[in-house]
Coordinates of C-alpha atoms and ligand atoms in Angstrom, one line a residue:
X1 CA 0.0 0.0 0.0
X2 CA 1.3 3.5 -0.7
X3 CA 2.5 5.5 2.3
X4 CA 0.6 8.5 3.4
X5 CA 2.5 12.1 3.7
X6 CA 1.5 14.7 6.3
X7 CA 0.3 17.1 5.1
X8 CA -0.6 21.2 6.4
X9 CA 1.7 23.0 8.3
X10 CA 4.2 20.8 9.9
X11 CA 5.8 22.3 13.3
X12 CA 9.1 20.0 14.7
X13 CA 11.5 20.5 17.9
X14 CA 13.6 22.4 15.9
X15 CA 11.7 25.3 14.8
X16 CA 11.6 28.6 15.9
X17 CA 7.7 28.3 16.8
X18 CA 7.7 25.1 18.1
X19 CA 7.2 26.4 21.6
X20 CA 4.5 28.5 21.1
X21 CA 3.2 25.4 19.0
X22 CA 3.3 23.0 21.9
X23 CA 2.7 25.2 24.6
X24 CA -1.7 24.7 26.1
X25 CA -3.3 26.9 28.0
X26 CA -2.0 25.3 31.4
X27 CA 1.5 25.4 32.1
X28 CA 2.1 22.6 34.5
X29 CA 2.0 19.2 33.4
X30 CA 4.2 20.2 30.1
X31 CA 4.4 17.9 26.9
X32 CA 7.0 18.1 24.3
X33 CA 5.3 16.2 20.7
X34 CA 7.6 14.9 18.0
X35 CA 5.7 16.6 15.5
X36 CA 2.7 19.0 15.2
X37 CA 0.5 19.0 12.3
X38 CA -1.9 22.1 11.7
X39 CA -4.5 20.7 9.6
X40 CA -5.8 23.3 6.6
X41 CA -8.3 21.1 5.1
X42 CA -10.4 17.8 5.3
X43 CA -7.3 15.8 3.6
X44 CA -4.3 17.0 6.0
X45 CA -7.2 15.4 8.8
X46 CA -7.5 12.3 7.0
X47 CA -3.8 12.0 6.2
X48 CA -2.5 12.6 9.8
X49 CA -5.0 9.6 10.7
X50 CA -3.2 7.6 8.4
X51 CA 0.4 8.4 8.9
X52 CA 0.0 7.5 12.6
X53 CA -1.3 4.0 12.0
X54 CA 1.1 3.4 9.0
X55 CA 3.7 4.7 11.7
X56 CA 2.8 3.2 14.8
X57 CA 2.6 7.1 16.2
X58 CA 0.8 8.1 19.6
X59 CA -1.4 11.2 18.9
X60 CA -3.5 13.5 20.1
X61 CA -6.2 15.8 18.6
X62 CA -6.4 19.4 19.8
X63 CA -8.2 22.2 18.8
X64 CA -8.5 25.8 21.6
X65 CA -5.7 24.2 23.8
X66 CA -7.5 24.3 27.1
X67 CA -7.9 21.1 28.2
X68 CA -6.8 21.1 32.2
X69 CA -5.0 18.1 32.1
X70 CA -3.2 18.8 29.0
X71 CA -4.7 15.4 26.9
X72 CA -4.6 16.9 24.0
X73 CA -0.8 16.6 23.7
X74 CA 1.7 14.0 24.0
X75 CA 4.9 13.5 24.7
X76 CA 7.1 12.0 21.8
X77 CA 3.9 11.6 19.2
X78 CA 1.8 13.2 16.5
X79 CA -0.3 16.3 18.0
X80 CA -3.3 16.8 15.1
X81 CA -4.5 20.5 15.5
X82 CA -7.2 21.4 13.6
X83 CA -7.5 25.1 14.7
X84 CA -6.7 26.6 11.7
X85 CA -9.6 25.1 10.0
X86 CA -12.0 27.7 11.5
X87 CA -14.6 29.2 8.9
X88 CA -18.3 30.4 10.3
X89 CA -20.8 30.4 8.1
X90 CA -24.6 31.0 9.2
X91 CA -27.8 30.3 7.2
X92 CA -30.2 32.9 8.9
X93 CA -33.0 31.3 6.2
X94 CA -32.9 28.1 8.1
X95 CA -31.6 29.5 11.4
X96 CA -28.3 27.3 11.8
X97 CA -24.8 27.7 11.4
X98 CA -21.8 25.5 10.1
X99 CA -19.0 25.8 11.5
X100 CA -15.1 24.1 11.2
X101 CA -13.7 22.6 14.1
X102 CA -10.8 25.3 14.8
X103 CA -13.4 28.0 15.6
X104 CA -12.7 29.7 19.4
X105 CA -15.4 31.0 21.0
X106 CA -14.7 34.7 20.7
X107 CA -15.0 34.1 16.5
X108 CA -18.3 32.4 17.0
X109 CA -20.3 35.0 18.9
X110 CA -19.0 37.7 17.3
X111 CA -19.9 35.9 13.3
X112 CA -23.3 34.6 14.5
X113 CA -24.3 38.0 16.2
X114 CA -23.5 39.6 12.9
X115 CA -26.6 37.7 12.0
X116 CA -28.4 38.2 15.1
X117 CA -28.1 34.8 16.1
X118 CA -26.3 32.9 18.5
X119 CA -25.8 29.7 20.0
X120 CA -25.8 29.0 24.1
X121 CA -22.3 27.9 24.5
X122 CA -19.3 29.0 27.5
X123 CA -17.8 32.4 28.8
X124 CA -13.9 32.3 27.7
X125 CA -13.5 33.3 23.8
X126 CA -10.4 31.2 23.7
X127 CA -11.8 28.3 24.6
X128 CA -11.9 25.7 21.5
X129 CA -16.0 25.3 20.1
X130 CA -15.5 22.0 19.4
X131 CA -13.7 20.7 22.7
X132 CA -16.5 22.4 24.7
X133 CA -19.6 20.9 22.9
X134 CA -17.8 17.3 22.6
X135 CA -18.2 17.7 26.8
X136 CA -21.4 19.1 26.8
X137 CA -20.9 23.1 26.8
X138 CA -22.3 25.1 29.7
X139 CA -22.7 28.9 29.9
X140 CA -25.2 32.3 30.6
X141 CA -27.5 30.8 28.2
X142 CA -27.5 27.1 29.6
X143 CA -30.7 27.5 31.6
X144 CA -33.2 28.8 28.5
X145 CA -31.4 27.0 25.4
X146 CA -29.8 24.1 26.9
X147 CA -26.1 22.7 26.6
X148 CA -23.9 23.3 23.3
X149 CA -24.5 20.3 22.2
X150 CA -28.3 20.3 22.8
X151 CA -27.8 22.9 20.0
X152 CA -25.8 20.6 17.9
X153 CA -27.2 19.1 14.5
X154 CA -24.8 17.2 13.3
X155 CA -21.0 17.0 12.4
X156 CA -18.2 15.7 10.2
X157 CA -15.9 13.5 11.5
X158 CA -13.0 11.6 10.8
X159 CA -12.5 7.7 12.1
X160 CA -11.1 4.7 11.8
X161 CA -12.8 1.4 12.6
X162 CA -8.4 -0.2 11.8
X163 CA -9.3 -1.8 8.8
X164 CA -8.3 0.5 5.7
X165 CA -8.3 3.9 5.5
X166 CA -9.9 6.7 7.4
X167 CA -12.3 8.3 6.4
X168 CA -14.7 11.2 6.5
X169 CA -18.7 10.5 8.3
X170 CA -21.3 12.2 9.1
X171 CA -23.3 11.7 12.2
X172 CA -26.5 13.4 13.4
X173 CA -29.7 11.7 14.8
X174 CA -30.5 9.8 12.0
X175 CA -27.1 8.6 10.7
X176 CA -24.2 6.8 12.5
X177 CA -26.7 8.2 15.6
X178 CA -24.8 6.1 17.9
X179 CA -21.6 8.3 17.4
X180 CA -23.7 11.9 17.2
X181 CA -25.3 10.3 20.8
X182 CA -21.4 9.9 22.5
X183 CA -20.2 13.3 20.9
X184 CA -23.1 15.3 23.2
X185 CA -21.0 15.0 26.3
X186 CA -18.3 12.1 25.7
X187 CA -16.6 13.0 22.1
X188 CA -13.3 14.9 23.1
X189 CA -10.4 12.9 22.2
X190 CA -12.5 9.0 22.1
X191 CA -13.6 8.3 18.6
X192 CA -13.0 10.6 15.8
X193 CA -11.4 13.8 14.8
X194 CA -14.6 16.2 14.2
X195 CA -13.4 18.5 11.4
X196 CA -17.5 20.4 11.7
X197 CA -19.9 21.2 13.8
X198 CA -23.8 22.4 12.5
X199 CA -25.6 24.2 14.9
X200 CA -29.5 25.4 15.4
X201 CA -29.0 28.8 16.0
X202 CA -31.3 31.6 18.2
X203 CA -32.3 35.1 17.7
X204 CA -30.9 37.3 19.5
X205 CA -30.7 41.4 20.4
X206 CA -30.4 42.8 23.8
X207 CA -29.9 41.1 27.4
X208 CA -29.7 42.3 31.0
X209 CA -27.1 41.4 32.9
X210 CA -25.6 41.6 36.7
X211 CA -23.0 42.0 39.2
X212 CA -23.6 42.0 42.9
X213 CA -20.4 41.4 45.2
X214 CA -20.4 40.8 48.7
X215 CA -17.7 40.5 51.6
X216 CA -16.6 37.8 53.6
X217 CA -18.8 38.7 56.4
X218 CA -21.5 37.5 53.9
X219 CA -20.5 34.5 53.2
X220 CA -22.6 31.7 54.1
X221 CA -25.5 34.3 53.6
X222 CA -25.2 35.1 50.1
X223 CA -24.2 31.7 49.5
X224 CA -27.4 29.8 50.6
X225 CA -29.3 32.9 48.8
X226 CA -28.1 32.3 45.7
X227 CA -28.2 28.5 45.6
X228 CA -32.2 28.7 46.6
X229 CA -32.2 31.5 43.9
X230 CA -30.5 30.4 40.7
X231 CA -32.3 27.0 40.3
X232 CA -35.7 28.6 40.7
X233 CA -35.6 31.9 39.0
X234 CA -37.0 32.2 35.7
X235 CA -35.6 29.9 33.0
X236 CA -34.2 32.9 31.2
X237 CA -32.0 33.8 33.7
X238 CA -28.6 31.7 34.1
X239 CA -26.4 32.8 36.7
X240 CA -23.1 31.9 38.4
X241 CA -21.4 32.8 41.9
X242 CA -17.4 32.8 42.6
X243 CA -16.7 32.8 46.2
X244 CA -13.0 33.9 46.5
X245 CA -10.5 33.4 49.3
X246 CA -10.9 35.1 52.0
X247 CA -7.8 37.4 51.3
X248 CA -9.8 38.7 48.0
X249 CA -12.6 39.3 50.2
X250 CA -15.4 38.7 47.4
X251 CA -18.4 37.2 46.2
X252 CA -19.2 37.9 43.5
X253 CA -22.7 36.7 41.7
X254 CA -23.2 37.6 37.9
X255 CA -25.6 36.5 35.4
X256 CA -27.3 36.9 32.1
X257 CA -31.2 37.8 31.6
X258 CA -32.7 37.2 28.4
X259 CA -36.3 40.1 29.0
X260 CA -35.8 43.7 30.2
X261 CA -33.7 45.4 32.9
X262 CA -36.9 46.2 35.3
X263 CA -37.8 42.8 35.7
X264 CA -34.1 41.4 36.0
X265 CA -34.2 44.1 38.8
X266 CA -37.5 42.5 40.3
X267 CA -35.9 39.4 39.8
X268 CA -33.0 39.8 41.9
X269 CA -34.8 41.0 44.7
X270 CA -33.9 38.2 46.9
X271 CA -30.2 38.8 46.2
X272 CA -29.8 42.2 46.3
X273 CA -32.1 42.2 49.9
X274 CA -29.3 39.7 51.2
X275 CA -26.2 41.1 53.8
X276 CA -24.9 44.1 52.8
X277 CA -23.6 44.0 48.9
X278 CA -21.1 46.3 48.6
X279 CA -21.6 46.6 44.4
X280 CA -24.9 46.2 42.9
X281 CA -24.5 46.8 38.9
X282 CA -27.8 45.7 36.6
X283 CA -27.8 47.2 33.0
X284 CA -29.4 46.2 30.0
X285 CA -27.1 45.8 26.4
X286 CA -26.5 44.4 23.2
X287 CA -25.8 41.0 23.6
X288 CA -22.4 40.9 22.3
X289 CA -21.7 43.3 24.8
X290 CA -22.8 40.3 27.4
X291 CA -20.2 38.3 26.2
X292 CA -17.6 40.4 26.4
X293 CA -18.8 40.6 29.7
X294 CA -18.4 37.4 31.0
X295 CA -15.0 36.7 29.2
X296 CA -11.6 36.8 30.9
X297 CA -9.4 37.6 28.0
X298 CA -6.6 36.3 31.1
X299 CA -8.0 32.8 30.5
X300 CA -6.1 32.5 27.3
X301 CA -2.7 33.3 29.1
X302 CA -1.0 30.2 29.5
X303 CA -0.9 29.6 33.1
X304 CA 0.3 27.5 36.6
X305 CA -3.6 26.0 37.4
X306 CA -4.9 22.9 38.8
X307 CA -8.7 22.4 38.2
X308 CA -11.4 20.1 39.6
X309 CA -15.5 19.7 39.4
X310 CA -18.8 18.2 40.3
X311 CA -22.2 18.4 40.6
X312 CA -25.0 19.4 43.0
X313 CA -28.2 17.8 43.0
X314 CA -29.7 19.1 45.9
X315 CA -28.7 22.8 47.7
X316 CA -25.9 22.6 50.3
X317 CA -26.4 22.4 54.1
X318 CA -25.1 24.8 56.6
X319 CA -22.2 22.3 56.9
X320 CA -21.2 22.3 53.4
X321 CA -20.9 25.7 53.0
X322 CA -19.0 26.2 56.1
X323 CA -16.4 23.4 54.6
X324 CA -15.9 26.3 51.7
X325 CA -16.0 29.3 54.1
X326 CA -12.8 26.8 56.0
X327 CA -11.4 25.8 52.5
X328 CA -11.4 29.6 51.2
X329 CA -9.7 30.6 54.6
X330 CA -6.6 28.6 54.2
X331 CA -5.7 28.2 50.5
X332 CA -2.4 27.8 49.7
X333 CA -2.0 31.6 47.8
X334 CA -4.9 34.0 47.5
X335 CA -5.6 32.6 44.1
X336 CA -8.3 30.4 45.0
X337 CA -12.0 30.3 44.5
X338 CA -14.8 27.8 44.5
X339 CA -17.2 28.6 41.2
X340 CA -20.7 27.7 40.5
X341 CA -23.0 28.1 37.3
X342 CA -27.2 27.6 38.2
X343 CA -28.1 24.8 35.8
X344 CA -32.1 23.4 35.2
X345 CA -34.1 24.8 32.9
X346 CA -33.4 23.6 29.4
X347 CA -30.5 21.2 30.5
X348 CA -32.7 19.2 32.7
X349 CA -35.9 18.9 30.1
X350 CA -33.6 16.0 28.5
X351 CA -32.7 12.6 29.8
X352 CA -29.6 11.9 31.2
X353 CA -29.7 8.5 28.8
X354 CA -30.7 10.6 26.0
X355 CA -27.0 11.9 25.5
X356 CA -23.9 11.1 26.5
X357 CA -23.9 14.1 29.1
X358 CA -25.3 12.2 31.9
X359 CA -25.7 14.7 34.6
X360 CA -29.1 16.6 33.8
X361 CA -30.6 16.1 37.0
X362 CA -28.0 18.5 38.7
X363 CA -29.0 21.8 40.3
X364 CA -25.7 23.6 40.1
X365 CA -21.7 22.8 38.5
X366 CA -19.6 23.7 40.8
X367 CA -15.2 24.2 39.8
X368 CA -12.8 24.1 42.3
X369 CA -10.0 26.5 41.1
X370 CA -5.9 27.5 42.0
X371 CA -3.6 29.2 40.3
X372 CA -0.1 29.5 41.5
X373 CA 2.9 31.6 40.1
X374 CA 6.3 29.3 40.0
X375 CA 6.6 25.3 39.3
X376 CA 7.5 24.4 43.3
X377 CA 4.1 25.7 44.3
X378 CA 2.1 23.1 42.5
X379 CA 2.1 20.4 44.9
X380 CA 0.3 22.4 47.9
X381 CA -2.4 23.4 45.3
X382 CA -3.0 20.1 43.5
X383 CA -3.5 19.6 47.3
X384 CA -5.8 21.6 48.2
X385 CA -7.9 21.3 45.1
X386 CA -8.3 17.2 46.0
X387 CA -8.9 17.8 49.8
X388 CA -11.5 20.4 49.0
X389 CA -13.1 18.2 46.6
X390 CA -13.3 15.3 48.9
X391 CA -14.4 17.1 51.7
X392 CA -17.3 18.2 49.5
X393 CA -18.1 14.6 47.9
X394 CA -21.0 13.7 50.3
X395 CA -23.0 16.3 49.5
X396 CA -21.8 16.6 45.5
X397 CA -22.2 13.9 42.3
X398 CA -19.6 12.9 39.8
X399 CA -17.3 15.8 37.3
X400 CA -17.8 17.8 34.3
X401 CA -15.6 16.1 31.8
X402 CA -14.9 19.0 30.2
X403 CA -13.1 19.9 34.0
X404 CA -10.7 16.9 34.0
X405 CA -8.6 15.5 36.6
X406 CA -6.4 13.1 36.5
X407 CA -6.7 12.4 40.3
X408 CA -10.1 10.9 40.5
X409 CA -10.0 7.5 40.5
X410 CA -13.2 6.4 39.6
X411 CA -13.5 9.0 36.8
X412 CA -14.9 6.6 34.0
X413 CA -18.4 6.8 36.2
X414 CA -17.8 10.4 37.7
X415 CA -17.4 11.7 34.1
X416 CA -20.1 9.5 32.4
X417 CA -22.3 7.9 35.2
X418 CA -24.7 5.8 34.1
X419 CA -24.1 6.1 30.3
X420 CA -20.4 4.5 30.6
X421 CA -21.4 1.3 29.4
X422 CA -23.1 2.5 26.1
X423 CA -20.0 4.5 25.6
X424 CA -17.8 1.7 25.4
X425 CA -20.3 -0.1 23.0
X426 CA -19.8 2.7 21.0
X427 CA -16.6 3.4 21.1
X428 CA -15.8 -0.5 20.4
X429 CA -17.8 -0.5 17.3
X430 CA -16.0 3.5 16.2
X431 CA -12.6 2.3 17.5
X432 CA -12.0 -1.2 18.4
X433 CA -8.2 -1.1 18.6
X434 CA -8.1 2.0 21.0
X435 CA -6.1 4.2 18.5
X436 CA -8.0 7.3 20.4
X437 CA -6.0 6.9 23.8
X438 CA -5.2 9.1 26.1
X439 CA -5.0 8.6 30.2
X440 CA -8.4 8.6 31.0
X441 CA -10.3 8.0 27.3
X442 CA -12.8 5.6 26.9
X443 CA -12.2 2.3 26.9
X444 CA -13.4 0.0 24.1
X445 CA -16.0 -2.6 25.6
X446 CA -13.5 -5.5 25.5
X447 CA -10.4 -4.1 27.2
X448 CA -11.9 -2.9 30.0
X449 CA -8.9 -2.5 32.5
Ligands
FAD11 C1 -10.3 29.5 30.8 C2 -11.3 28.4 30.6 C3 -12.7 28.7 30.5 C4 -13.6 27.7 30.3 N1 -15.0 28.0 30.3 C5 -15.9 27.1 30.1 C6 -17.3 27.4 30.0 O1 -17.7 28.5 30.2 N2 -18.1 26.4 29.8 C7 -17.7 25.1 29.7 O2 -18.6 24.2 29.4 N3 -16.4 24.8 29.7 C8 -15.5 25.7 29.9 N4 -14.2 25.4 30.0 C9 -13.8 24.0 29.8 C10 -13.7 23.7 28.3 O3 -15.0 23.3 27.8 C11 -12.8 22.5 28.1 O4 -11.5 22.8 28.5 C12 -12.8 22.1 26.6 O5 -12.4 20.7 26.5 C13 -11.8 22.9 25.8 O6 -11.8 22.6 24.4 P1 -10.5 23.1 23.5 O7 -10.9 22.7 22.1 O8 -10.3 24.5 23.9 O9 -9.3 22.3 24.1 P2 -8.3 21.2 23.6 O10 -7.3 21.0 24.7 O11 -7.8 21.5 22.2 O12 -9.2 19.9 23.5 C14 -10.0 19.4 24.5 C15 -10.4 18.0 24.3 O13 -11.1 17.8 23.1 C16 -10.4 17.0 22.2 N5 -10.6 17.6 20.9 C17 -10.1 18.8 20.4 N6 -10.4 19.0 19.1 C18 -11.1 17.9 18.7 C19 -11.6 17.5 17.5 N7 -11.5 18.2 16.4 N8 -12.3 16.3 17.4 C20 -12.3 15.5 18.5 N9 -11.8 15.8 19.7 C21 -11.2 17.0 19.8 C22 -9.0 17.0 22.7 O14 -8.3 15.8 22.3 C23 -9.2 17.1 24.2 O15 -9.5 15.8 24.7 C24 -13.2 26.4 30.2 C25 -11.8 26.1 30.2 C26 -10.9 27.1 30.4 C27 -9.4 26.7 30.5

């Protein structure tokens, strides 16, 4: 059989951008590929799939970079990055929106809301499109349109079954279904490389959005308002809270309103009547203006952070929050905070069997966050991050896979609960020799370990 070339722009050890070529958005756990391929077109996809089984290769697929635990590069092998394949197009006639699997965030919502649309998809305009809605995709719209990939039509993808060739599918709910069912919450990585996602899209013009921050003093207060809050309000209104360490001396509760400023304002009444808020900011705008907003252009700046998650499905205790409030008062740098986004709504109208994203039932996400500044500081923090997030487990469900860490042992269920086992059908049938591997993918049904 003929050998396969690479093909796109080829990146290797030697060249002067190979750093900034191998280099994700989290600086700890470094990797150092052999070779990174940025894909231009559908071929340079299907050729990289080739080259690595003709040549034995490990590889990874990567798209925005910001995967926590850094599985979307590899030490030694083939990294297959298909960011620079990142055309928008949007059909307003048929409300929906093709788009290549390179796209960031940030060139998504600014193309669709050139056509006053957009889709409900995550805060950070750096983040990869594609990464977030293989996970699931949550964000200020979550609660009114659902997930990113409740939005998601269908896609293009490249696989190999290890017989022959690669080659380029298409799955949506009618075709290859099984594979459009794992890629809603259990595609990143596992069984293809997607090279196109096509969306439903939604109208869109103004929004109102908030700010109120608190002080420590109002801690467990503003806490236990919001949680009682956020799941109830109106579906229209998706929220989050960030309760910082107790050095920063915030918490800060922000969220997105799709109806008019006066009756956000009425809305919030039961936050803003809580403690003493020390900022109370609600304004109606353009919805672009939203999501500038709620970005952090910081999140693109490749940085020391270790990450964890799960789920609530019921509102804390007294106890619980008090086991933040003690967490948040000894962190190991000031650079700590415990996040939450209000879920419901849309996200919990579908099954959790009726895609791979399994946790619909939850009330709340919650992210357990630490940055730190020099490479001898990491151990403390991955520290703290695991002993928060244990102290928290009786009251909390399973992680977001999209927030992976490689310290949870039983991650196959935390990430995928109930659904793990039709994953693995799946993925045996998509990719029975386990050429998608990475240190916590899916396992193929027979190989279980
Ligand atoms: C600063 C920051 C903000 C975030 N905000 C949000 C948020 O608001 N909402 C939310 O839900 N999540 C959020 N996340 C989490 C985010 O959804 C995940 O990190 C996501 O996996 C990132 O995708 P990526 O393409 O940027 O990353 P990458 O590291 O490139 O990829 C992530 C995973 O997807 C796989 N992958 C990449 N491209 C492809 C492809 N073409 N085909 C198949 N698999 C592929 C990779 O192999 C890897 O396993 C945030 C993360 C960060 C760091």
């Amino acid at each position: 059989m003929e050998k396969t070339n690479l093909t796109g722009r080829i990146v290797t050890p030697g060249d002067a951008d190979y750093e900034q070529a191998r280099t994700n958005n989290t600086l700890n756990n470094p990797k150092f590929p052999k070779i990174i391929v940025f894909c231009q077109k559908k071929r340079d996809v299907l050729n990289a799939l080739n080259w690595v089984k003709e040549n034995n290769m490990p590889f990874r697929v990567r798209s925005g970079r910001h995967n926590y635990e850094n599985y979307s590069l590899v030490d030694g092998g083939l990294v297959i990055d298909v960011s620079e394949m990142n055309t928008v197009s949007v059909d307003c006639k048929n409300m929906t929106a093709k788009i290549q699997a390179g796209a960031d965030l940030g060139k998504v919502y600014n193309i669709l809301w050139e056509n006053g649309t957009t889709i409900p998809a995550g805060t950070e305009s750096s983040v990869g499109l594609v990464g977030l809605t293989l996970g699931g995709g949550i964000g200020m719209l979550s609660r009114l349109y659902g997930l990113t990939c409740d939005n998601l039509l269908e896609i293009e993808i490249v696989v190999s079954n290890g017989h022959g060739k690669a080659k380029l599918i298409k799955a949506n709910k009618n075709k290859n279904s099984d594979l459009f069912w794992v890629c809603c919450g259990g595609g990143g990585g596992n069984f293809g490389i997607v090279t196109s996602l096509k969306f439903k899209v939604h109208p869109i013009s103004t929004v109102s959005i908030f700010s109120i921050i608190w002080e420590w003093e109002d801690f467990e207060a503003a806490f236990d308002a919001w949680q009682n809050w956020a799941i109830n309000t109106d579906i229209k209104l998706t929220s989050e809270i960030e309760l910082k360490s107790r050095e920063v001396n915030q918490i800060i509760a922000q969220g997105e309103f799709v109806g008019p400023v006066t009756k956000l304002k009425e809305l919030l009444r039961p936050l803003t009547e809580t403690g003493s808020p020390i900022k109370v900011m609600v304004r109606e705008v353009p919805y672009i203006e939203a999501v500038h907003f709620f970005d952090e252009p910081s999140g693109n700046v490749p940085a020391y952070k270790k990450r964890s998650g799960s789920f609530l499905n019921k509102t804390f205790p007294k106890r619980a929050i008090l086991i933040m409030k003690s967490f948040l008062e000894n962190t190991p740098n000031g650079k700590s905070s415990i996040w939450h986004q209000s879920l419901g709504g849309a996200v919990r109208r579908i099954r959790p069997d009726e895609t791979a994203y399994y946790y619909r039932d939850a009330i709340i996400a919650q992210e357990y966050l630490a940055n730190w500044s020099t490479p001898d500081e990491e151990r403390k923090n991955n520290q703290w991050v695991e002993d928060l997030r244990n102290a928290l487990l009786r009251y909390t469900t399973g992680d977001y896979v999209n927030w992976p860490d490689r310290f949870i042992r039983n991650w196959p269920t935390a990430y995928y609960g109930g659904n793990l086992n039709r994953l693995r059908v799946v993925k045996r049938e998509y990719d029975p020799f386990n050429l998608f591997k990475f240190p916590q993918s899916i396992p193929p049904f027979i190989s279980w370990f």
